[in-house]
Coordinates of C-alpha atoms in Angstrom, one line a residue:
Chain A
M1 CA 24.0 -11.0 13.8
S2 CA 25.0 -8.0 11.5
T3 CA 28.3 -8.1 10.2
A4 CA 31.1 -6.4 11.7
K5 CA 31.6 -3.9 8.9
D6 CA 28.2 -2.5 8.6
T7 CA 27.6 0.0 11.2
A8 CA 23.9 0.6 10.6
K9 CA 21.6 -1.2 13.5
E10 CA 19.3 -3.8 12.5
I11 CA 15.5 -3.2 12.9
V12 CA 14.0 -6.1 11.9
S13 CA 15.3 -9.6 11.4
F14 CA 13.4 -12.9 10.4
R15 CA 15.0 -16.3 11.8
N16 CA 14.0 -19.4 9.9
V17 CA 10.3 -17.9 9.9
A18 CA 7.8 -20.1 8.3
K19 CA 4.0 -20.0 7.7
K20 CA 1.9 -22.8 7.4
Y21 CA -2.0 -22.5 6.9
R22 CA -4.6 -24.7 8.0
G23 CA -5.2 -27.4 5.8
G24 CA -1.3 -27.7 5.4
S25 CA -0.7 -25.3 2.5
V26 CA 2.5 -23.4 2.8
G27 CA 2.5 -19.7 2.9
V28 CA 6.5 -18.9 3.5
E29 CA 9.3 -21.3 4.5
N30 CA 12.9 -20.8 5.9
I31 CA 13.0 -17.0 5.6
N32 CA 16.3 -15.4 7.0
V33 CA 16.2 -11.7 6.3
T34 CA 17.9 -8.9 8.1
I35 CA 16.6 -5.3 7.4
K36 CA 18.7 -2.8 8.8
E37 CA 17.9 0.8 9.9
G38 CA 17.4 3.4 7.0
E39 CA 17.2 0.7 4.3
F40 CA 14.5 0.6 1.5
V41 CA 13.8 -2.9 1.1
C42 CA 11.8 -4.3 -1.6
F43 CA 10.1 -7.8 -1.5
I44 CA 9.4 -8.8 -5.0
G45 CA 7.8 -11.7 -6.8
T46 CA 5.0 -12.8 -8.5
S47 CA 1.4 -13.0 -6.8
G48 CA 1.4 -16.1 -4.2
S49 CA 5.3 -15.7 -3.7
G50 CA 4.7 -15.2 -0.1
K51 CA 6.0 -11.4 -0.3
T52 CA 2.8 -10.0 1.3
T53 CA 2.7 -12.6 4.0
T54 CA 6.3 -12.0 5.0
M55 CA 5.7 -8.3 5.3
R56 CA 2.6 -8.6 7.3
M57 CA 4.2 -10.8 9.7
I58 CA 6.4 -7.9 11.0
N59 CA 3.6 -6.2 12.4
R60 CA 1.6 -9.3 13.4
M61 CA -1.2 -8.8 10.8
I62 CA -0.3 -12.3 10.3
D63 CA 1.7 -14.3 13.1
P64 CA 4.3 -17.2 11.9
S65 CA 4.2 -20.6 12.5
K66 CA 7.6 -21.2 13.2
G67 CA 10.8 -19.3 13.5
T68 CA 11.5 -15.5 15.5
I69 CA 11.0 -11.9 13.8
T70 CA 12.5 -9.4 15.9
F71 CA 11.8 -5.6 15.8
K72 CA 14.4 -3.4 17.4
G73 CA 16.3 -6.4 18.9
H74 CA 13.1 -7.6 20.7
N75 CA 11.0 -10.7 19.7
I76 CA 7.6 -9.3 18.3
R77 CA 5.8 -12.2 20.1
H78 CA 6.8 -10.1 23.2
Y79 CA 4.9 -6.9 21.9
D80 CA 1.0 -6.4 22.4
P81 CA -0.1 -6.6 18.7
V82 CA -2.2 -3.4 18.9
K83 CA 0.8 -1.4 20.5
L84 CA 3.2 -2.7 18.1
R85 CA 1.2 -2.0 15.0
R86 CA 0.9 1.7 16.5
T87 CA 4.7 2.1 16.4
I88 CA 5.2 0.6 12.5
G89 CA 3.9 2.6 10.0
Y90 CA 1.3 0.9 7.5
V91 CA 0.4 2.1 3.8
I92 CA -2.0 -0.4 1.8
Q93 CA -3.2 -0.4 -1.8
N94 CA -6.0 2.0 -2.4
N95 CA -4.7 4.3 0.3
G96 CA -7.5 2.6 3.2
L97 CA -8.5 6.2 4.0
M98 CA -11.5 6.2 6.2
P99 CA -14.2 7.6 3.9
H100 CA -16.1 9.3 6.8
M101 CA -13.3 11.2 8.3
T102 CA -11.7 14.1 7.4
I103 CA -8.2 14.2 6.0
Q104 CA -7.2 15.7 9.4
E105 CA -8.7 13.0 11.2
N106 CA -7.3 10.4 8.8
I107 CA -3.8 11.8 9.2
T108 CA -4.2 12.0 12.8
L109 CA -5.8 8.4 13.3
V110 CA -3.1 6.7 15.2
P111 CA -2.1 10.1 17.2
R112 CA -6.0 10.0 18.3
L113 CA -5.5 6.2 19.3
L114 CA -2.5 6.9 21.2
K115 CA -4.5 10.0 22.8
W116 CA -2.0 12.9 22.0
P117 CA -3.3 16.4 22.9
Q118 CA -5.3 18.0 20.5
E119 CA -2.9 20.9 19.7
K120 CA -0.1 18.3 19.2
M121 CA -2.4 16.5 16.7
D122 CA -3.1 19.9 14.8
K123 CA 0.3 20.6 14.2
K124 CA 1.1 16.9 13.3
A125 CA -1.6 17.3 10.7
R126 CA -0.2 20.4 9.3
E127 CA 3.2 19.2 9.0
L128 CA 2.4 16.2 7.2
I129 CA 0.2 17.6 4.8
N130 CA 3.0 20.1 4.0
L131 CA 5.2 17.0 4.0
A132 CA 3.0 15.5 1.2
D133 CA 3.0 18.8 -0.7
L134 CA -0.7 19.2 -0.5
P135 CA -2.4 22.7 0.6
E136 CA -3.3 22.8 4.3
S137 CA -6.9 23.5 3.3
F138 CA -7.4 20.0 2.2
L139 CA -7.2 19.0 6.0
D140 CA -10.9 20.0 6.2
R141 CA -11.9 17.9 3.1
Y142 CA -12.8 14.1 3.1
P143 CA -10.9 11.3 0.9
A144 CA -13.7 11.3 -1.8
E145 CA -13.1 14.8 -2.7
L146 CA -9.2 14.1 -3.5
S147 CA -7.9 12.5 -6.6
G148 CA -6.6 9.1 -6.4
G149 CA -2.9 10.3 -6.1
Q150 CA -3.9 12.9 -3.4
Q151 CA -5.5 10.2 -1.3
Q152 CA -2.7 7.8 -1.8
R153 CA -0.2 11.0 -0.7
I154 CA -2.2 11.4 2.5
G155 CA -2.1 7.3 3.0
V156 CA 1.8 7.8 2.9
V157 CA 2.0 10.6 5.3
R158 CA -0.4 9.0 7.5
A159 CA 2.1 6.2 8.2
L160 CA 4.2 8.8 9.9
A161 CA 2.0 10.4 12.1
A162 CA 3.2 9.0 15.2
D163 CA 6.9 9.2 14.3
Q164 CA 7.2 5.3 13.0
D165 CA 10.9 4.8 12.2
L166 CA 9.6 1.4 10.1
I167 CA 7.0 1.8 7.6
L168 CA 5.3 -1.1 5.7
M169 CA 4.0 -0.5 2.2
D170 CA 1.8 -3.4 0.3
E171 CA 2.0 -2.4 -3.4
P172 CA 1.1 1.0 -2.4
F173 CA 1.0 2.3 -5.8
G174 CA -0.4 -0.7 -8.2
A175 CA -3.6 1.3 -8.9
L176 CA -2.0 4.4 -9.7
D177 CA -1.4 5.8 -13.2
P178 CA 2.6 6.4 -14.1
I179 CA 2.9 9.8 -13.8
T180 CA 1.2 9.9 -10.2
R181 CA 3.3 6.8 -9.6
D182 CA 6.4 8.5 -10.3
D183 CA 5.3 11.4 -8.0
L184 CA 4.7 9.2 -4.9
Q185 CA 7.8 7.2 -5.5
E186 CA 9.9 10.2 -4.8
L187 CA 8.0 11.2 -2.0
I188 CA 9.0 8.0 -0.3
K189 CA 12.3 7.9 -1.5
H190 CA 12.6 11.3 0.3
L191 CA 11.4 9.9 3.2
Q192 CA 13.7 7.2 3.3
E193 CA 16.6 9.4 2.3
E194 CA 16.0 12.7 4.0
L195 CA 14.2 11.4 7.3
G196 CA 16.2 8.3 7.8
K197 CA 13.0 6.2 7.8
T198 CA 13.2 2.6 7.0
I199 CA 10.7 1.3 4.3
V200 CA 9.5 -2.2 3.6
F201 CA 7.9 -2.0 0.2
V202 CA 5.9 -5.1 -1.5
T203 CA 5.7 -4.9 -4.9
H204 CA 5.7 -7.2 -8.4
D205 CA 7.0 -4.3 -10.4
M206 CA 10.8 -4.9 -10.9
D207 CA 11.1 -1.3 -12.3
E208 CA 9.9 0.2 -9.0
A209 CA 12.1 -1.9 -7.1
L210 CA 15.1 -1.3 -8.8
K211 CA 14.3 2.5 -8.6
L212 CA 13.6 2.5 -5.2
A213 CA 15.3 -0.2 -2.9
T214 CA 18.7 -0.4 -1.6
H215 CA 18.0 -4.0 -0.8
I216 CA 15.8 -6.5 -2.6
V217 CA 14.5 -9.7 -1.4
I218 CA 13.2 -11.7 -4.4
M219 CA 10.6 -14.2 -3.5
D220 CA 9.0 -17.2 -5.5
S221 CA 6.7 -19.8 -3.9
G222 CA 7.0 -19.1 -0.2
H223 CA 11.0 -18.9 -0.3
V224 CA 13.5 -16.4 -0.6
I225 CA 15.6 -16.8 -4.0
Q226 CA 17.9 -13.8 -3.5
D227 CA 18.8 -11.3 -0.8
D228 CA 21.1 -8.5 -2.0
T229 CA 21.5 -5.2 -3.2
P230 CA 20.0 -4.2 -6.6
D231 CA 23.5 -3.9 -8.3
N232 CA 24.3 -7.2 -7.2
I233 CA 21.1 -9.0 -8.4
L234 CA 21.5 -7.4 -11.6
Q235 CA 25.2 -8.4 -11.9
H236 CA 24.7 -11.7 -10.5
P237 CA 21.2 -13.1 -10.6
A238 CA 20.9 -16.2 -8.5
N239 CA 19.1 -18.3 -10.9
D240 CA 16.9 -18.3 -14.4
F241 CA 13.9 -17.4 -12.1
V242 CA 15.4 -14.1 -11.1
K243 CA 16.7 -13.4 -14.8
D244 CA 13.4 -13.9 -16.0
L245 CA 12.1 -11.7 -13.3
L246 CA 14.7 -9.2 -14.3
G247 CA 14.1 -9.4 -18.0
E248 CA 16.7 -9.4 -20.9
E249 CA 16.5 -6.3 -21.6
R250 CA 17.1 -5.0 -18.1
L251 CA 19.9 -7.3 -17.7
L252 CA 21.5 -5.5 -20.9
Q253 CA 20.7 -2.3 -19.8
A254 CA 22.1 -2.9 -16.0
Q255 CA 25.3 -4.4 -17.6
Q256 CA 26.1 -0.5 -18.4
N257 CA 24.9 0.5 -14.9
T258 CA 26.7 -2.0 -12.9
L259 CA 29.6 -2.9 -15.1
S260 CA 32.7 -1.4 -13.7
V261 CA 35.2 0.1 -16.1
S262 CA 37.6 -2.8 -15.4
D263 CA 35.1 -5.2 -16.8
I264 CA 35.4 -3.6 -20.3
M265 CA 38.9 -2.1 -20.5
S266 CA 41.6 -3.4 -22.6
T267 CA 44.3 -4.3 -20.7
N268 CA 47.0 -3.8 -22.9
P269 CA 46.9 -0.1 -23.5
A270 CA 49.6 1.9 -25.7
K271 CA 52.2 3.3 -23.4
I272 CA 55.5 4.6 -22.9
T273 CA 57.9 5.5 -20.3
L274 CA 58.9 9.1 -19.3
G275 CA 62.7 8.5 -20.2
K276 CA 62.0 7.2 -23.8
S277 CA 62.9 9.2 -26.8
L278 CA 60.2 11.0 -29.0
A279 CA 61.5 8.8 -32.0
E280 CA 60.9 5.7 -29.9
A281 CA 57.7 7.2 -29.1
I282 CA 56.5 7.7 -32.7
R283 CA 57.8 3.9 -33.5
T284 CA 55.3 2.9 -31.0
M285 CA 52.6 4.7 -32.2
S286 CA 53.1 3.3 -35.6
L287 CA 53.2 -0.2 -34.3
R288 CA 50.1 0.1 -32.4
H289 CA 48.4 2.0 -35.2
V290 CA 47.5 4.9 -32.7
D291 CA 48.1 8.8 -32.3
Y292 CA 48.4 8.8 -28.7
L293 CA 50.5 6.9 -26.0
L294 CA 49.9 6.8 -22.3
V295 CA 53.0 8.0 -20.4
T296 CA 54.0 6.4 -17.2
D297 CA 57.2 6.1 -15.1
D298 CA 59.2 3.0 -14.9
D299 CA 57.0 1.7 -11.9
N300 CA 53.9 1.6 -14.4
K301 CA 52.5 4.9 -12.5
L302 CA 50.5 6.9 -14.8
K303 CA 51.7 10.4 -15.3
G304 CA 50.1 11.7 -18.3
Y305 CA 49.7 11.2 -22.1
I306 CA 51.3 12.2 -25.3
D307 CA 49.8 12.5 -28.8
L308 CA 51.1 13.1 -32.3
E309 CA 50.1 16.5 -32.6
T310 CA 52.2 17.7 -29.9
I311 CA 55.0 15.6 -31.0
N312 CA 54.7 17.4 -34.4
E313 CA 54.7 20.7 -33.0
R314 CA 57.7 20.2 -30.4
Y315 CA 60.0 17.6 -32.0
S316 CA 63.3 17.9 -31.5
K317 CA 66.2 14.9 -31.5
D318 CA 67.4 15.2 -28.1
A319 CA 63.7 15.7 -26.4
S320 CA 62.5 12.8 -24.4
V321 CA 59.0 11.8 -23.7
S322 CA 59.2 13.5 -20.2
D323 CA 60.0 17.1 -21.9
I324 CA 56.7 17.3 -23.5
Y325 CA 54.2 15.0 -22.2
N326 CA 51.0 16.5 -21.0
R327 CA 49.2 15.8 -17.6
T328 CA 46.5 13.6 -17.6
R329 CA 43.4 15.3 -18.0
M330 CA 40.6 12.3 -17.2
K331 CA 41.3 9.0 -15.6
F332 CA 39.1 6.6 -14.1
K333 CA 39.6 4.2 -10.8
K334 CA 39.3 0.6 -12.1
D335 CA 36.2 -0.1 -9.9
S336 CA 34.2 3.1 -10.9
Y337 CA 30.9 2.2 -12.4
L338 CA 30.3 2.6 -16.3
R339 CA 27.2 4.5 -15.5
D340 CA 29.1 7.2 -14.1
T341 CA 32.0 7.4 -16.8
S342 CA 30.4 6.4 -20.0
E343 CA 28.6 10.0 -20.2
K344 CA 31.6 11.7 -19.7
I345 CA 33.6 9.8 -21.8
L346 CA 31.1 10.3 -24.7
K347 CA 30.0 13.6 -24.2
Q348 CA 33.5 15.2 -23.7
G349 CA 34.7 13.8 -26.9
Y350 CA 37.7 11.6 -25.5
K351 CA 38.6 8.9 -27.6
Y352 CA 40.0 6.9 -24.6
V353 CA 40.5 7.2 -20.7
P354 CA 43.2 5.5 -18.8
I355 CA 42.4 3.1 -16.0
V356 CA 44.3 3.2 -12.6
D357 CA 44.3 1.3 -9.8
N358 CA 43.9 2.6 -6.0
D359 CA 47.7 3.5 -6.2
N360 CA 47.9 5.1 -9.6
Y361 CA 49.0 2.5 -11.4
L362 CA 48.1 2.2 -15.0
I363 CA 46.1 -1.0 -15.7
G364 CA 44.1 -0.4 -19.0
T365 CA 41.8 1.9 -21.0
V366 CA 38.7 2.4 -22.1
T367 CA 38.0 3.3 -25.3
R368 CA 35.3 4.8 -27.3
A369 CA 34.7 1.8 -29.1
S370 CA 34.4 -0.4 -26.6
L371 CA 31.8 1.7 -24.6
V372 CA 29.9 2.1 -27.8
N373 CA 29.4 -1.8 -28.0
I374 CA 27.7 -1.9 -24.7
I375 CA 25.5 1.0 -25.6
Y376 CA 24.7 -0.8 -28.6
D377 CA 23.4 -4.0 -26.6
A378 CA 21.5 -1.7 -24.3
I379 CA 19.8 0.4 -27.1
W380 CA 19.1 -2.2 -29.8
G381 CA 19.7 -5.6 -28.0
K382 CA 22.2 -8.2 -29.0
E383 CA 20.2 -10.1 -31.9
E384 CA 20.4 -6.9 -34.1
L385 CA 24.0 -6.5 -33.7
D386 CA 24.4 -9.6 -35.8
N387 CA 23.4 -7.4 -39.0
P388 CA 25.4 -4.0 -38.0
D389 CA 24.6 -2.6 -41.3
E390 CA 21.1 -2.0 -40.6
I391 CA 21.6 0.0 -37.5
K392 CA 21.5 3.6 -38.0
L393 CA 23.7 5.0 -35.7
P394 CA 22.5 8.1 -33.6
A395 CA 24.8 11.2 -34.9
S396 CA 26.1 11.8 -31.2
I397 CA 27.5 8.4 -30.9
A398 CA 28.7 7.6 -34.3
K399 CA 30.6 10.7 -34.7
G400 CA 34.3 9.9 -33.8
S401 CA 33.7 6.2 -32.8
D402 CA 37.0 5.1 -34.7
K403 CA 38.5 2.0 -33.5
S404 CA 41.8 2.9 -31.8
Chain B
M1 CA -65.4 12.1 9.9
I2 CA -66.2 14.5 12.8
N3 CA -68.8 12.3 13.9
F4 CA -66.4 9.5 13.8
L5 CA -64.1 11.7 16.1
N6 CA -66.8 12.7 18.4
Q7 CA -68.0 9.3 18.9
H8 CA -64.6 7.5 19.3
G9 CA -61.8 10.4 19.6
S10 CA -60.7 9.7 22.9
E11 CA -60.7 5.9 22.1
L12 CA -58.7 6.3 18.9
I13 CA -56.1 8.3 21.0
I14 CA -55.6 5.5 23.6
K15 CA -55.6 2.8 20.6
T16 CA -53.0 4.7 18.8
W17 CA -51.0 4.9 22.0
E18 CA -51.2 1.2 22.4
Q19 CA -50.1 0.4 18.9
I20 CA -47.3 2.6 19.3
Y21 CA -46.1 1.4 22.5
I22 CA -46.5 -2.5 21.1
S23 CA -44.6 -1.6 18.1
A24 CA -41.8 0.3 19.6
L25 CA -41.3 -1.8 22.1
A26 CA -41.2 -4.9 19.5
L27 CA -38.9 -2.8 17.4
F28 CA -36.6 -1.6 20.1
L29 CA -36.0 -5.3 21.4
G30 CA -35.7 -6.3 17.8
I31 CA -32.7 -3.9 17.2
L32 CA -31.2 -4.6 20.5
V33 CA -30.9 -8.3 19.8
A34 CA -30.5 -8.2 15.9
V35 CA -27.6 -5.6 15.6
P36 CA -25.2 -6.9 17.8
L37 CA -26.0 -10.6 16.9
G38 CA -25.5 -9.6 13.1
I39 CA -22.1 -7.8 13.9
I40 CA -21.0 -11.0 15.8
L41 CA -22.3 -13.2 13.1
T42 CA -20.0 -11.5 10.5
R43 CA -16.9 -12.9 12.9
Y44 CA -18.3 -16.4 12.7
E45 CA -19.2 -17.2 8.9
K46 CA -20.1 -20.9 9.8
T47 CA -22.8 -19.9 12.4
A48 CA -23.9 -17.1 10.4
K49 CA -25.5 -19.6 7.8
Y50 CA -27.5 -21.4 10.2
V51 CA -28.8 -18.6 12.2
M52 CA -29.8 -17.1 9.0
S53 CA -31.8 -20.0 7.6
I54 CA -33.4 -20.2 11.1
S55 CA -34.4 -16.7 11.3
S56 CA -36.0 -17.1 7.7
M57 CA -37.7 -20.0 8.7
L58 CA -39.4 -18.0 11.7
Q59 CA -40.4 -15.4 9.1
T60 CA -42.1 -18.0 7.1
I61 CA -44.6 -18.5 9.6
P62 CA -48.2 -17.0 8.9
S63 CA -48.3 -13.9 11.3
L64 CA -51.5 -14.9 12.5
A65 CA -50.4 -18.2 13.7
L66 CA -47.5 -16.9 15.3
L67 CA -49.5 -14.8 17.5
T68 CA -51.9 -17.6 18.2
L69 CA -48.9 -19.7 19.2
M70 CA -47.8 -17.4 21.6
I71 CA -50.7 -17.8 23.7
P72 CA -49.9 -21.1 25.3
I73 CA -46.6 -19.6 26.3
F74 CA -47.4 -16.2 27.3
G75 CA -51.1 -16.0 27.5
I76 CA -53.1 -13.4 26.0
G77 CA -52.5 -9.5 26.2
K78 CA -49.7 -7.1 25.5
L79 CA -46.9 -9.5 26.1
P80 CA -47.4 -12.5 23.4
A81 CA -47.9 -9.9 20.9
I82 CA -44.7 -8.0 21.6
V83 CA -42.7 -11.3 21.6
A84 CA -44.3 -12.3 18.3
L85 CA -43.8 -9.1 16.8
F86 CA -40.1 -8.8 17.9
I87 CA -39.8 -12.2 16.3
Y88 CA -40.9 -10.6 13.1
S89 CA -38.5 -7.5 13.4
L90 CA -35.6 -9.7 13.9
L91 CA -34.8 -11.0 10.2
P92 CA -34.8 -7.9 8.3
I93 CA -32.4 -6.1 11.1
L94 CA -30.4 -8.9 11.3
R95 CA -29.9 -9.6 7.6
N96 CA -29.0 -6.0 6.9
T97 CA -26.6 -5.9 9.7
Y98 CA -25.0 -9.0 8.4
I99 CA -24.8 -7.9 4.9
G100 CA -23.9 -4.5 5.8
M101 CA -20.9 -5.5 7.9
N102 CA -19.6 -7.9 5.6
K103 CA -19.9 -5.5 2.5
V104 CA -17.6 -2.9 4.4
N105 CA -14.5 -2.6 2.3
K106 CA -12.0 -4.9 3.4
N107 CA -9.4 -2.7 2.8
L108 CA -10.5 -0.1 5.5
I109 CA -10.8 -2.9 8.0
D110 CA -7.3 -4.0 7.1
A111 CA -5.9 -0.4 7.2
A112 CA -7.8 -0.2 10.8
K113 CA -6.1 -3.1 12.0
G114 CA -2.8 -2.4 10.6
L115 CA -2.9 1.2 12.0
G116 CA -3.5 -0.3 15.4
M117 CA -7.0 -0.2 16.2
T118 CA -8.3 -2.6 18.5
T119 CA -11.3 -4.9 17.3
A120 CA -13.5 -2.9 19.0
Q121 CA -12.3 0.5 17.9
S122 CA -12.7 -1.1 14.3
I123 CA -16.1 -2.1 14.8
F124 CA -17.2 0.9 16.3
K125 CA -15.3 3.5 14.7
V126 CA -15.1 2.1 11.1
E127 CA -17.4 -0.6 10.6
I128 CA -20.6 0.1 11.8
P129 CA -20.2 3.7 10.7
M130 CA -19.7 2.4 7.2
A131 CA -22.5 -0.3 7.4
M132 CA -24.9 2.3 8.8
P133 CA -27.2 3.0 5.7
I134 CA -27.6 -0.8 5.3
I135 CA -28.6 -1.4 8.8
M136 CA -30.9 1.7 8.9
A137 CA -32.9 0.4 5.8
G138 CA -33.2 -2.9 7.8
I139 CA -34.7 -1.4 10.8
R140 CA -36.8 1.0 8.5
L141 CA -38.4 -2.3 6.8
S142 CA -38.9 -3.7 10.2
A143 CA -40.7 -0.7 11.8
V144 CA -43.2 -0.5 8.9
Y145 CA -43.8 -4.4 9.1
V146 CA -44.2 -4.3 13.0
I147 CA -46.5 -1.4 12.6
S148 CA -48.7 -3.0 10.3
W149 CA -48.6 -6.3 11.9
S150 CA -49.2 -5.1 15.2
T151 CA -52.7 -4.3 14.1
L152 CA -53.4 -8.3 14.4
A153 CA -52.2 -8.0 18.0
S154 CA -55.7 -7.3 18.7
Y155 CA -56.9 -10.7 18.1
I156 CA -54.8 -11.7 20.9
G157 CA -56.1 -9.1 23.2
A158 CA -53.1 -6.9 23.1
G159 CA -55.2 -3.8 22.2
G160 CA -54.1 -1.2 19.5
L161 CA -55.8 0.2 16.4
G162 CA -56.6 -3.7 15.5
D163 CA -59.4 -3.4 17.9
F164 CA -61.2 -0.6 15.6
I165 CA -60.8 -2.9 12.4
F166 CA -62.0 -6.2 14.0
N167 CA -64.6 -4.4 15.7
G168 CA -65.8 -3.0 12.3
L169 CA -65.5 -6.3 10.8
N170 CA -67.7 -7.9 13.4
L171 CA -70.1 -5.2 13.2
Y172 CA -70.2 -4.4 9.4
N173 CA -69.3 -1.0 10.3
P174 CA -67.1 0.4 7.4
S175 CA -66.3 3.6 9.0
L176 CA -64.6 1.6 12.2
I177 CA -62.2 -0.3 9.8
I178 CA -61.3 2.8 7.7
G179 CA -60.9 4.9 11.3
G180 CA -58.4 2.1 12.3
T181 CA -56.7 1.7 9.2
I182 CA -55.9 5.2 8.4
P183 CA -54.1 6.0 11.6
V184 CA -52.2 2.7 11.0
S185 CA -50.9 3.7 7.5
I186 CA -50.0 7.2 8.9
L187 CA -48.2 5.8 11.7
A188 CA -46.4 3.6 9.4
I189 CA -45.5 6.5 7.1
L190 CA -44.3 8.8 9.7
T191 CA -42.2 6.5 11.6
D192 CA -40.5 5.6 8.1
Y193 CA -40.2 9.4 7.6
L194 CA -38.6 10.0 11.0
L195 CA -36.3 7.0 10.7
G196 CA -35.0 8.4 7.4
K197 CA -34.1 11.6 9.4
F198 CA -32.5 9.6 11.8
E199 CA -30.7 7.6 9.1
K200 CA -29.3 10.9 7.8
K201 CA -28.0 11.9 10.9
V202 CA -26.4 8.7 11.8
T203 CA -24.8 8.3 8.4
P204 CA -21.2 9.6 8.2
V205 CA -20.6 12.5 6.3
T206 CA -18.0 12.0 3.3
K207 CA -18.5 15.4 1.7
S208 CA -17.6 18.4 3.0
G209 CA -20.0 21.2 3.0
V210 CA -22.8 18.9 3.9
K211 CA -24.4 19.7 7.3
K212 CA -25.8 17.4 9.4

C-alpha cells in the first residue's frame, strides 16, 4: 500500500472508513489515510469536522461502521480493544490525570495494568519524569499540586510509560497559555524526532499544525479535504476551504517558506563566456545596466563572476574574461527553498546570487530586489504595496536594495 | 435520672441494642442494594429515570403507613421493620450514588478507557473513588433517617428504644419518653460522626502530606 520510494513502514492505515451514528447522522465518511512510522500527523479541521472521531477510531474508542483500519499491518478489529489501547499512547485535553493518584502512580498507570514488577515501574517513572523535565520529588505529589503545564507534561509522558510507539493526542494543549504551549510542543516534537515515536495529533490550530506536523490531514464535515505535507498544502491548497483555514497572511508568509529560488529567479541573467575580451564584457555591462557579469563556459556551466571594479583594476587590452574572473562565492541549486536562502542573501549583502541546476548549468539569478518584494508581501500584505510611498522601509532591508 | 437508670438500666441496654440491630441491618441492606444499583443505572440513562421516580415515590409513603403495610406480608416483629426501613434507606443512597457517579469528570473516564482500563477497572479504580464523598453523604443521610425512624418500628412489635417512647405516651410518663428519645438522638449523632470518620478514610487523598 505504501509507495515504493518511501521506505518508512506504515503503522496505521484507514481504508474507506466511515462512521455513521444512530439516527443516520454521519460522523466521517470515506476516510483513506496512511500513517507511516515516525510521522507527526496532524488532523486539523473545525469542530464537527470528524477529526477527533477519526483519531479515536485508531484505538477503538469508537468503532467504524464501515471500512478497515489497520495497526502495524493487522486489522484492529482482531485486537482486543483493552489490549490495543494499552499499546497505544493516549493524551487528552485537560491532561486526564487521576487526581487521587500520585504522579508516580499516574505515570505508571498502564504498566500497572500490564502488571510490571515494581522495580521496573519505579525506574520507568524516574526516567519519564526526567524526560518531562520535572524534578523527581514531584513523583510523590498529587496532580492538584502541579501547574497546568506541568500536569500536561505528565499527561504526555504517561503515554510513553509502556514504550508505546504510537501516541494519540486529542487537542492536548488547547487549555494552556501560549508560553506553556510552546514548551510542550517542543517536548512532543522531541519525542517524535529523537525517540522516533509516531504521533497522531488532533488540533484546530493551524499554527500548531504547521509548526509540528510532517503530515497534515485537513478535514471538513466528515471528509478528508487534503492529505499532504505542510509544504505542499501551503503551496497547493486543495480548495477555498483550505485557503480559508490557512488564511491569507499565512499563505503569503508561506510563499517565502515554500517557494524555491527558481520560482522567483530571473531567467535572463547578465552573463558572459570565458573566452570573451574585457572590452566586450564592459559593453555587455553597459547594455544590461549592471556592474557585474556571471561567467560561464561555452556550455553555460557556471564558472564565476566578474565585476566592474576588477576590470578597472586589472584592465589590459589583451586580457580575456578567463584571466581575471573571480570564482563564485555563493550559488544556489534551483530547488533550494527561499526560506533557507533569503536570509543569507540579505544578511551577507549580496546583490544577486546565481542559480544553477544540479549539473552546475547557470539557469538564472535571484536578485536582492526580487527577494525584497516577496518579503514586503509577507510583512505588510499585498494591499499596501499599492501605495509604496507610504511604506517605511526597515533600514536593514532598504539599504542597498537597488534594482540590478 | 439515676432513678431512671436504676429502674430501666438493663432494659435500656437491650432496647438500644435492638435499635442498633434493626437500623444497622436495614442500612447495610440498603447500601448493598442501592450502591451497585446506582452504579449500574449510570450505564442505563433511560432506565435510571424510571427507577429514580419509583424510589422517590416509595419515599413519599408515610413511614407509619409503610410499617403497617408490611404486616400483611411479613407479619409483626423485626423482619417487617427491617424491610420497611431498608426501603426508606434506598433513595438517598441510590440518588447520591447515581449523581456521584454521573458527576465524575468525563475526561477521567475517557482517559481511563483510552489508557486501557477495563470497564470494571475504570469503575473500581477511578469512578467509585471519585464519587466516594457524594456516595458517603447519601449513606450518612440514610443512616440518620433509619435510626430515628426505627423508633416507629416498635409500633409493629420490632422492639427498640421506641418501646420506651410508646410506653411513656401510653402511661403519661415523660421520663420514659425522654429516656427513649435521648439515646436515639445520641445514637444518630454518634453514627453520623463515625460515618464521617469513615468517609474521610475512604475519600481518596489528592494532596500530599495529608495522612489517612
